[in-house]
Tab-separated table of C-alpha atoms and ligand atoms in Angstrom:
chain	number	residue	atom	x	y	z
A	1	MET	CA	105.157	67.618	44.147
A	2	TYR	CA	104.262	64.347	42.395
A	3	LYS	CA	102.705	64.260	38.936
A	4	HIS	CA	101.211	60.748	38.769
A	5	ILE	CA	100.274	58.829	41.904
A	6	VAL	CA	99.220	55.165	41.882
A	7	VAL	CA	97.556	53.760	44.991
A	8	LEU	CA	97.152	50.001	45.521
A	9	THR	CA	94.779	48.896	48.270
A	10	GLY	CA	94.204	45.509	49.874
A	11	ALA	CA	91.904	44.051	52.495
A	12	GLY	CA	93.656	45.983	55.292
A	13	ILE	CA	92.127	49.296	54.196
A	14	SER	CA	88.648	47.839	54.796
A	15	ALA	CA	89.498	46.055	58.061
A	16	GLU	CA	88.478	49.018	60.247
A	17	SER	CA	85.168	49.171	58.406
A	18	GLY	CA	84.419	45.702	59.749
A	19	ILE	CA	85.284	43.638	56.655
A	20	PRO	CA	87.574	40.723	57.640
A	21	VAL	CA	90.977	40.439	55.947
A	22	PHE	CA	92.074	37.188	54.319
A	23	ARG	CA	95.270	36.198	56.078
A	24	SER	CA	95.036	36.571	59.837
A	25	GLU	CA	93.866	34.500	62.814
A	26	THR	CA	90.277	35.552	62.138
A	27	GLY	CA	90.847	35.932	58.382
A	28	LEU	CA	88.511	34.658	55.685
A	29	TRP	CA	90.970	31.976	54.615
A	30	GLU	CA	90.825	30.503	58.130
A	31	GLN	CA	87.161	29.650	57.558
A	32	GLU	CA	87.222	28.369	53.990
A	33	ARG	CA	89.923	26.687	51.902
A	34	VAL	CA	91.128	28.933	49.088
A	35	GLU	CA	90.986	25.946	46.752
A	36	ASP	CA	87.248	25.536	47.469
A	37	VAL	CA	86.003	29.124	47.129
A	38	ALA	CA	88.594	31.149	45.189
A	39	THR	CA	89.463	28.894	42.245
A	40	TYR	CA	87.498	27.935	39.125
A	41	ASP	CA	87.987	24.237	39.948
A	42	GLY	CA	86.455	24.828	43.387
A	43	TYR	CA	83.515	26.579	41.715
A	44	MET	CA	83.025	23.680	39.263
A	45	ARG	CA	83.163	21.217	42.175
A	46	ASP	CA	80.481	22.976	44.223
A	47	LYS	CA	78.861	26.013	42.589
A	48	ASN	CA	76.337	26.588	45.329
A	49	LYS	CA	79.025	26.596	48.029
A	50	VAL	CA	80.896	29.300	46.114
A	51	HIS	CA	77.732	31.296	45.393
A	52	GLU	CA	76.858	31.154	49.110
A	53	PHE	CA	80.409	32.224	50.126
A	54	TYR	CA	80.075	35.385	48.032
A	55	ASN	CA	76.382	35.914	48.852
A	56	LYS	CA	77.362	36.069	52.534
A	57	MET	CA	80.107	38.593	51.767
A	58	ARG	CA	77.797	40.614	49.465
A	59	ARG	CA	75.121	40.775	52.167
A	60	SER	CA	77.676	41.824	54.786
A	61	ILE	CA	79.159	44.729	52.801
A	62	LYS	CA	75.694	46.313	52.351
A	63	THR	CA	75.936	47.643	55.918
A	64	LYS	CA	79.629	48.574	55.866
A	65	GLU	CA	80.797	52.166	55.573
A	66	PRO	CA	84.114	53.618	54.384
A	67	ASN	CA	86.576	54.602	57.124
A	68	PRO	CA	88.920	57.638	57.292
A	69	ALA	CA	91.485	55.775	55.157
A	70	HIS	CA	89.062	55.502	52.218
A	71	LEU	CA	87.982	59.117	52.704
A	72	ALA	CA	91.604	60.296	52.746
A	73	LEU	CA	92.131	58.712	49.320
A	74	THR	CA	89.044	60.482	47.993
A	75	ARG	CA	90.432	63.781	49.283
A	76	LEU	CA	93.798	63.008	47.705
A	77	GLN	CA	92.108	62.242	44.373
A	78	GLN	CA	89.928	65.388	44.460
A	79	GLU	CA	92.032	68.036	46.187
A	80	TYR	CA	95.493	67.077	44.951
A	81	THR	CA	94.522	66.984	41.280
A	82	LYS	CA	92.739	70.353	41.721
A	83	LYS	CA	95.781	71.911	43.413
A	84	TYR	CA	98.168	70.518	40.793
A	85	PRO	CA	96.403	70.587	37.390
A	86	GLY	CA	97.573	67.742	35.159
A	87	SER	CA	98.386	65.466	38.099
A	88	THR	CA	96.572	62.122	38.417
A	89	VAL	CA	95.659	59.765	41.282
A	90	THR	CA	94.863	56.209	40.106
A	91	ILE	CA	93.305	53.886	42.690
A	92	VAL	CA	93.821	50.170	42.026
A	93	THR	CA	92.184	47.828	44.517
A	94	GLN	CA	92.472	44.099	45.139
A	95	ASN	CA	89.309	44.412	47.204
A	96	ILE	CA	85.941	43.257	45.944
A	97	ASP	CA	83.951	45.462	48.341
A	98	ASP	CA	82.470	48.841	47.339
A	99	LEU	CA	83.914	51.054	50.073
A	100	HIS	CA	86.047	53.155	47.695
A	101	GLU	CA	82.883	53.887	45.706
A	102	LYS	CA	80.914	54.643	48.885
A	103	ALA	CA	83.736	57.074	49.782
A	104	LYS	CA	83.125	58.745	46.383
A	105	SER	CA	86.515	57.831	44.918
A	106	GLU	CA	86.384	57.794	41.103
A	107	ASN	CA	87.516	55.387	38.379
A	108	VAL	CA	88.552	52.743	40.895
A	109	ILE	CA	90.154	49.754	39.151
A	110	HIS	CA	88.945	46.509	40.766
A	111	MET	CA	91.670	44.163	39.542
A	112	HIS	CA	90.175	41.159	41.374
A	113	GLY	CA	86.575	41.903	40.419
A	114	GLU	CA	83.619	43.102	42.490
A	115	LEU	CA	81.014	41.522	44.730
A	116	ASN	CA	78.370	43.861	43.259
A	117	SER	CA	78.857	42.505	39.759
A	118	ILE	CA	77.898	39.239	38.087
A	119	TRP	CA	79.241	37.526	34.970
A	120	CYS	CA	77.257	35.426	32.517
A	121	GLU	CA	79.522	32.717	31.117
A	122	HIS	CA	77.023	32.114	28.313
A	123	CYS	CA	76.782	35.615	26.779
A	124	ASP	CA	79.846	37.053	28.577
A	125	ALA	CA	77.834	40.005	29.903
A	126	ARG	CA	78.888	41.576	33.209
A	127	TYR	CA	76.491	43.827	35.047
A	128	LYS	CA	75.749	45.363	38.444
A	129	TYR	CA	74.219	42.800	40.783
A	130	TYR	CA	73.282	43.147	44.470
A	131	GLU	CA	71.187	40.089	45.331
A	132	ASP	CA	71.994	36.503	46.318
A	133	SER	CA	72.948	34.314	43.359
A	134	SER	CA	72.742	30.561	42.848
A	135	THR	CA	72.849	28.005	40.045
A	136	GLU	CA	69.170	28.866	39.429
A	137	THR	CA	69.715	32.622	38.872
A	138	LYS	CA	69.015	33.644	35.286
A	139	CYS	CA	70.978	36.154	33.202
A	140	ASN	CA	68.908	39.343	32.648
A	141	LEU	CA	70.101	39.477	29.062
A	142	CYS	CA	70.196	35.972	27.656
A	143	GLY	CA	68.202	34.008	30.246
A	144	SER	CA	71.001	31.491	30.777
A	145	LYS	CA	71.636	30.096	34.263
A	146	LYS	CA	75.426	30.181	33.717
A	147	LEU	CA	75.990	33.153	36.030
A	148	ARG	CA	79.125	33.217	38.193
A	149	PRO	CA	80.502	35.734	40.708
A	150	ASP	CA	82.452	38.436	38.818
A	151	ILE	CA	85.542	37.699	40.915
A	152	VAL	CA	89.090	36.933	39.691
A	153	TRP	CA	90.047	33.578	41.209
A	154	PHE	CA	93.537	32.159	41.579
A	155	GLY	CA	94.866	31.145	38.179
A	156	GLU	CA	92.645	33.715	36.411
A	157	MET	CA	93.942	36.904	34.808
A	158	PRO	CA	93.297	40.018	36.900
A	159	TYR	CA	91.242	42.736	35.182
A	160	ARG	CA	92.517	45.855	33.386
A	161	MET	CA	96.177	44.899	33.729
A	162	ASN	CA	97.158	47.004	30.673
A	163	GLU	CA	95.718	50.146	32.287
A	164	ILE	CA	97.379	49.314	35.605
A	165	GLU	CA	100.789	48.694	34.062
A	166	LYS	CA	100.554	51.919	32.011
A	167	ALA	CA	99.761	53.883	35.191
A	168	LEU	CA	102.659	52.217	37.037
A	169	TYR	CA	105.132	52.975	34.229
A	170	GLU	CA	104.104	56.637	34.354
A	171	CYS	CA	103.931	57.065	38.120
A	172	ASP	CA	106.358	58.966	40.347
A	173	LEU	CA	104.673	57.990	43.640
A	174	PHE	CA	103.396	54.475	44.440
A	175	MET	CA	101.410	53.950	47.663
A	176	SER	CA	100.451	50.457	48.838
A	177	ILE	CA	97.862	50.285	51.626
A	178	GLY	CA	96.793	47.277	53.698
A	179	THR	CA	98.076	44.407	51.605
A	180	SER	CA	100.189	41.470	52.749
A	181	GLY	CA	102.154	41.441	49.478
A	182	VAL	CA	101.544	37.711	48.981
A	183	VAL	CA	99.336	37.691	45.885
A	184	TYR	CA	100.743	38.382	42.419
A	185	PRO	CA	100.745	40.263	40.132
A	186	ALA	CA	99.707	42.984	42.659
A	187	ALA	CA	102.643	42.134	44.940
A	188	GLY	CA	105.017	42.916	42.066
A	189	PHE	CA	103.672	46.444	41.399
A	190	CYS	CA	106.181	48.085	43.742
A	191	GLN	CA	109.142	46.616	41.844
A	192	LEU	CA	107.663	47.913	38.586
A	193	ALA	CA	107.159	51.414	40.029
A	194	ARG	CA	110.692	51.389	41.476
A	195	SER	CA	112.065	50.441	38.037
A	196	VAL	CA	110.819	53.767	36.657
A	197	GLY	CA	112.179	55.748	39.603
A	198	ALA	CA	108.948	56.213	41.555
A	199	THR	CA	109.012	56.789	45.307
A	200	CYS	CA	107.290	53.802	46.951
A	201	VAL	CA	105.549	53.961	50.330
A	202	GLU	CA	103.762	51.071	52.068
A	203	PHE	CA	101.087	51.599	54.720
A	204	ASN	CA	100.471	48.591	56.916
A	205	LEU	CA	100.314	47.383	60.512
A	206	GLU	CA	103.667	45.696	59.915
A	207	LYS	CA	106.208	45.184	57.151
A	208	SER	CA	104.573	43.175	54.333
A	209	ALA	CA	106.125	40.280	52.426
A	210	VAL	CA	107.460	42.798	49.903
A	211	GLY	CA	108.129	45.568	52.434
A	212	SER	CA	111.833	45.701	51.583
A	213	SER	CA	110.958	46.849	48.031
A	214	PHE	CA	109.594	50.153	49.357
A	215	ASN	CA	111.508	53.358	50.031
A	216	TYR	CA	109.454	53.993	53.154
A	217	GLY	CA	107.045	52.157	55.436
A	218	VAL	CA	104.339	53.939	57.474
A	219	TYR	CA	103.224	51.467	60.132
A	220	GLY	CA	100.033	51.773	62.092
A	221	LYS	CA	96.295	51.661	61.422
A	222	ALA	CA	95.495	53.043	57.957
A	223	SER	CA	92.570	55.052	59.335
A	224	GLN	CA	95.168	57.094	61.271
A	225	THR	CA	98.322	56.950	59.139
A	226	LEU	CA	96.724	57.702	55.790
A	227	PRO	CA	94.811	60.890	56.716
A	228	GLU	CA	97.997	62.206	58.369
A	229	PHE	CA	100.010	61.430	55.225
A	230	VAL	CA	97.431	62.937	52.869
A	231	GLU	CA	97.217	66.128	54.955
B	1	LIG	C1	97.390	35.205	37.959
B	1	LIG	C2	89.456	36.998	44.874
B	1	LIG	C3	98.069	34.561	35.797
B	1	LIG	C4	88.734	36.136	45.807
B	1	LIG	C5	91.821	36.958	45.067
B	1	LIG	C6	104.050	31.691	42.681
B	1	LIG	C7	104.692	32.918	42.562
B	1	LIG	C8	104.017	34.020	42.040
B	1	LIG	C9	102.691	33.924	41.669
B	1	LIG	C10	102.052	32.724	41.825
B	1	LIG	C11	102.719	31.610	42.312
B	1	LIG	N1	101.822	30.578	42.332
B	1	LIG	C12	100.628	31.022	41.872
B	1	LIG	C13	100.757	32.315	41.558
B	1	LIG	C14	99.739	33.199	41.024
B	1	LIG	C15	98.720	33.574	42.095
B	1	LIG	C16	99.385	33.984	43.386
B	1	LIG	O1	99.895	35.074	43.503
B	1	LIG	N2	99.362	33.079	44.376
B	1	LIG	C17	99.981	33.409	45.641
B	1	LIG	C18	99.078	32.964	46.781
B	1	LIG	C19	101.346	32.774	45.671
B	1	LIG	N3	98.036	34.709	41.542
B	1	LIG	C20	96.988	34.495	40.740
B	1	LIG	O2	96.527	33.400	40.490
B	1	LIG	C21	96.427	35.735	40.075
B	1	LIG	N4	96.308	35.474	38.692
B	1	LIG	O3	98.507	35.177	38.374
B	1	LIG	O4	97.039	34.955	36.675
B	1	LIG	C22	97.471	34.415	34.465
B	1	LIG	C23	98.144	34.941	33.378
B	1	LIG	C24	97.589	34.797	32.136
B	1	LIG	C25	96.377	34.145	31.977
B	1	LIG	C26	95.698	33.637	33.077
B	1	LIG	C27	96.246	33.762	34.333
B	1	LIG	C28	95.034	36.037	40.568
B	1	LIG	C29	95.091	36.499	41.994
B	1	LIG	C30	93.697	36.938	42.437
B	1	LIG	C31	93.116	35.894	43.328
B	1	LIG	N5	91.886	36.401	43.903
B	1	LIG	N6	90.676	37.362	45.535
B	1	LIG	C32	88.199	36.944	46.936
B	1	LIG	O5	88.529	38.143	47.033
B	1	LIG	O6	87.467	36.336	47.703
B	1	LIG	S1	93.197	37.206	45.983
B	1	LIG	C33	92.822	37.752	47.542
B	1	LIG	O7	94.069	38.125	48.109
B	1	LIG	C34	91.987	39.014	47.652
B	1	LIG	O8	91.705	39.597	46.400
B	1	LIG	C35	92.884	39.946	48.440
B	1	LIG	O9	92.639	41.275	48.144
B	1	LIG	C36	94.163	39.512	47.923
B	1	LIG	C37	95.383	39.982	48.578
B	1	LIG	O10	95.185	39.870	49.971
B	1	LIG	P1	95.339	41.229	50.812
B	1	LIG	O11	94.411	42.229	50.226
B	1	LIG	O12	96.770	41.581	50.916
B	1	LIG	O13	94.738	40.783	52.201
B	1	LIG	P2	95.493	39.978	53.342
B	1	LIG	O14	94.462	39.500	54.292
B	1	LIG	O15	96.439	38.990	52.722
B	1	LIG	O16	96.400	41.083	54.067
B	1	LIG	C38	95.803	42.160	54.737
B	1	LIG	C39	96.917	43.139	55.063
B	1	LIG	O17	96.336	44.294	55.677
B	1	LIG	C40	97.933	42.587	56.050
B	1	LIG	O18	99.241	42.905	55.600
B	1	LIG	C41	97.628	43.338	57.363
B	1	LIG	O19	98.801	43.570	58.114
B	1	LIG	C42	97.095	44.649	56.823
B	1	LIG	N7	96.151	45.333	57.722
B	1	LIG	C43	95.182	44.763	58.488
B	1	LIG	N8	94.517	45.759	59.152
B	1	LIG	C44	95.082	46.932	58.792
B	1	LIG	C45	96.120	46.676	57.881
B	1	LIG	N9	96.882	47.649	57.352
B	1	LIG	C46	96.616	48.922	57.737
B	1	LIG	N10	95.626	49.257	58.607
B	1	LIG	C47	94.847	48.296	59.154
B	1	LIG	N11	93.894	48.633	60.022
């Protein structure tokens, strides 16, 4: 039995809930250039374009529901820790959707931020936000119009990295689900877990860019492979 489990999820876990992944023929990055919508420079060049990119995504996730892969992680977090007192299941996601929360998973670490959050660059407040934003939207707290999507763009430091690294150093099982293993530092988490002797398992449709770092690969749709694994 494992004492401390760390789970990393990527866009692939939400694919079967109808949320497009980033890197595929129909992926999000086929429609917009990363440089234009997922960097601070792109935001400074055209704030409204970036607000609209995330407004569209925020509107679309309102109607999306978790799939059996999300629900399997919630069961793992609830039932496993009950069956083995003192064990932990830490869910770290690169995703900015709220499907882990809708699946009732707890303490999910959104290392790349969240669509349902907004960040005031004037007073540095971050708070829950569900509507469309623009350069005219005012901060609820300070009234400034310097509100930006609470998303970690390329070149920006992912959130809660200290907590994530602590969990990885203490883990004995690392599970990576639905990520292409292209984006760092998340793509380096397996190496870190391996360095402390954890067993590393990747769940994907195919071997990811860092697939060779894992002890095992479980290939197929996460909505099928993950519930089977968790059972
Ligand atoms: C940082 C927010 C430092 C926007 C995102 C060279 C080497 C190493 C690193 C770098 C380098 N050059 C630059 C870097 C750093 C850079 C990076 O890694 N670049 C890459 C492209 C080379 N990283 C950064 O900039 C990070 N920050 O390094 O900061 C720093 C230090 C100090 C101080 C300041 C700064 C920040 C990275 C975060 C960027 N933001 N998103 C948005 O979400 O719109 S990244 C973006 O990619 C998303 O967050 C997404 O989650 C993430 C990863 O993508 P995936 O989730 O893997 O999705 P993808 O589509 O790629 O793959 C889907 C997978 O699912 C596939 O494998 C598919 O097979 C699988 N799948 C599909 N369906 C299913 C399935 N699997 C199972 N079942 C299914 N049904």
